Tab-separated table of C-alpha atoms in Angstrom:
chain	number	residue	atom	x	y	z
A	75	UNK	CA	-37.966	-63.650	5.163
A	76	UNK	CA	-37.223	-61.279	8.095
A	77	UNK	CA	-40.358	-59.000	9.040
A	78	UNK	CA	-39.618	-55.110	9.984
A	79	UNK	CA	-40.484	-53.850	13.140
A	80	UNK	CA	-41.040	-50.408	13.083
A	81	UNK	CA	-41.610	-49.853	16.398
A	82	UNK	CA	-39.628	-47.587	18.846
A	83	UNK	CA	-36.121	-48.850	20.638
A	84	UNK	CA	-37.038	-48.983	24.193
A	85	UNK	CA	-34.225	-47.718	26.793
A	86	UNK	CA	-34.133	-47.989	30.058
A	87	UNK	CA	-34.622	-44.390	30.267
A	88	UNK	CA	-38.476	-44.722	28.953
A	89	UNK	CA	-38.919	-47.203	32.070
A	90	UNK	CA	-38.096	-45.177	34.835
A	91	UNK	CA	-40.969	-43.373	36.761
A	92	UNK	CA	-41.427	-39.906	35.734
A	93	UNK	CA	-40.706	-37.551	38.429
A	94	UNK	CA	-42.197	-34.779	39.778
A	95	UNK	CA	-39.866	-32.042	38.161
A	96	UNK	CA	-40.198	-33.966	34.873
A	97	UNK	CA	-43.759	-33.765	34.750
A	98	UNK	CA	-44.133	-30.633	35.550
A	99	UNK	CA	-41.839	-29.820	32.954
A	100	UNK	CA	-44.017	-32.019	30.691
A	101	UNK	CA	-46.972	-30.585	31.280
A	102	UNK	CA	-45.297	-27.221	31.202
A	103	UNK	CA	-44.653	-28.171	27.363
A	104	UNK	CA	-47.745	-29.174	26.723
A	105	UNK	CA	-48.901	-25.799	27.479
A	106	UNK	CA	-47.235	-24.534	24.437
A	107	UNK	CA	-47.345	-27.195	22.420
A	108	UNK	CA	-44.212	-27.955	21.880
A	109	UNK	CA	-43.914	-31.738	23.760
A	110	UNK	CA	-42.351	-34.298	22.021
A	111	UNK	CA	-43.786	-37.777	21.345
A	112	UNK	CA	-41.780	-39.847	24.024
A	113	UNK	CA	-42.617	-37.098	26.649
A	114	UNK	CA	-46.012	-37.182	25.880
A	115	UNK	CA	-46.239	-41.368	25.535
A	116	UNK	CA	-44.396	-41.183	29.136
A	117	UNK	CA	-47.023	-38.601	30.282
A	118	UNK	CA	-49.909	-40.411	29.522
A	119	UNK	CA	-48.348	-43.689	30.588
A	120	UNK	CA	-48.175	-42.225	34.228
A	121	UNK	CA	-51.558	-40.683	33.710
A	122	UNK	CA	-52.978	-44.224	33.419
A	123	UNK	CA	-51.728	-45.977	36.336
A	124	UNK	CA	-51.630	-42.742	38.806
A	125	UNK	CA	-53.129	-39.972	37.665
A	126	UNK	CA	-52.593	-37.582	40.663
A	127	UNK	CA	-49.445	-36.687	39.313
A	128	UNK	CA	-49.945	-35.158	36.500
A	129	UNK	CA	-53.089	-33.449	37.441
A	130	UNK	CA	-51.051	-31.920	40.332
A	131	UNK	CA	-48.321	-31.168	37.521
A	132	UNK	CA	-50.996	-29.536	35.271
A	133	UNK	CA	-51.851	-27.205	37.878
A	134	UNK	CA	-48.293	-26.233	39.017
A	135	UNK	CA	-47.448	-25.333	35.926
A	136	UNK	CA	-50.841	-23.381	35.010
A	137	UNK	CA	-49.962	-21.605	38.048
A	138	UNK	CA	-46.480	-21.035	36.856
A	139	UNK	CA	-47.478	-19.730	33.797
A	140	UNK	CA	-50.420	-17.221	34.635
A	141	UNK	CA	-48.186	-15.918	37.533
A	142	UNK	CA	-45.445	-14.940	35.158
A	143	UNK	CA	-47.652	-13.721	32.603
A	144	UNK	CA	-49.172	-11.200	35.776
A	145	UNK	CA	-46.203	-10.722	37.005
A	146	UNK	CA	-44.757	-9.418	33.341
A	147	UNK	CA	-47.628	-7.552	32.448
A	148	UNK	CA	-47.903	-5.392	35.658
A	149	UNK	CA	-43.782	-4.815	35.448
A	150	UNK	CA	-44.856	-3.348	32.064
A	151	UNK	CA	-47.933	-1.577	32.962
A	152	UNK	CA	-45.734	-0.269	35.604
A	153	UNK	CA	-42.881	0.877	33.661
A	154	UNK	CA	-45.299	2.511	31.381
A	155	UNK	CA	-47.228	4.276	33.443
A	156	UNK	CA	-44.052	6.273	34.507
């Protein structure tokens, strides 16, 4: 009798060190919830062996957001107001 394995393939892909434009893209997801499991598993992975990362990653793309969501509302306060 065979047993099942139910866990995950792993590809090379999940091995590879996460860059910098991926985690900030991760993170950026996070934000809205909308991260996917592998993301998030490859995430927290890096989080646990360097975590410098993706706290520098969390805070580029908090800035990203909150700029855009300035910059947005004062184009439409601005557009308003005239």
């Amino acid at each position: 009798m065979g047993s099942t394995d139910n866990r995950p393939e792993t590809t090379p892909e999940h091995h590879k060190p996460l860059g910098f434009i991926e985690a900030v893209t991760q993170a950026f997801a996070l934000i809205f919830a909308v991260q996917n499991k592998t993301g998030r598993k490859r995430l927290m992975d890096l989080a646990e062996h360097n975590p410098k990362p993706v706290i520098f990653a969390g805070l580029v793309s908090t800035a990203l957001f909150f700029s855009f969501c300035f910059i947005t509302s004062q184009f439409f306060i601005y557009l308003l107001s005239n």
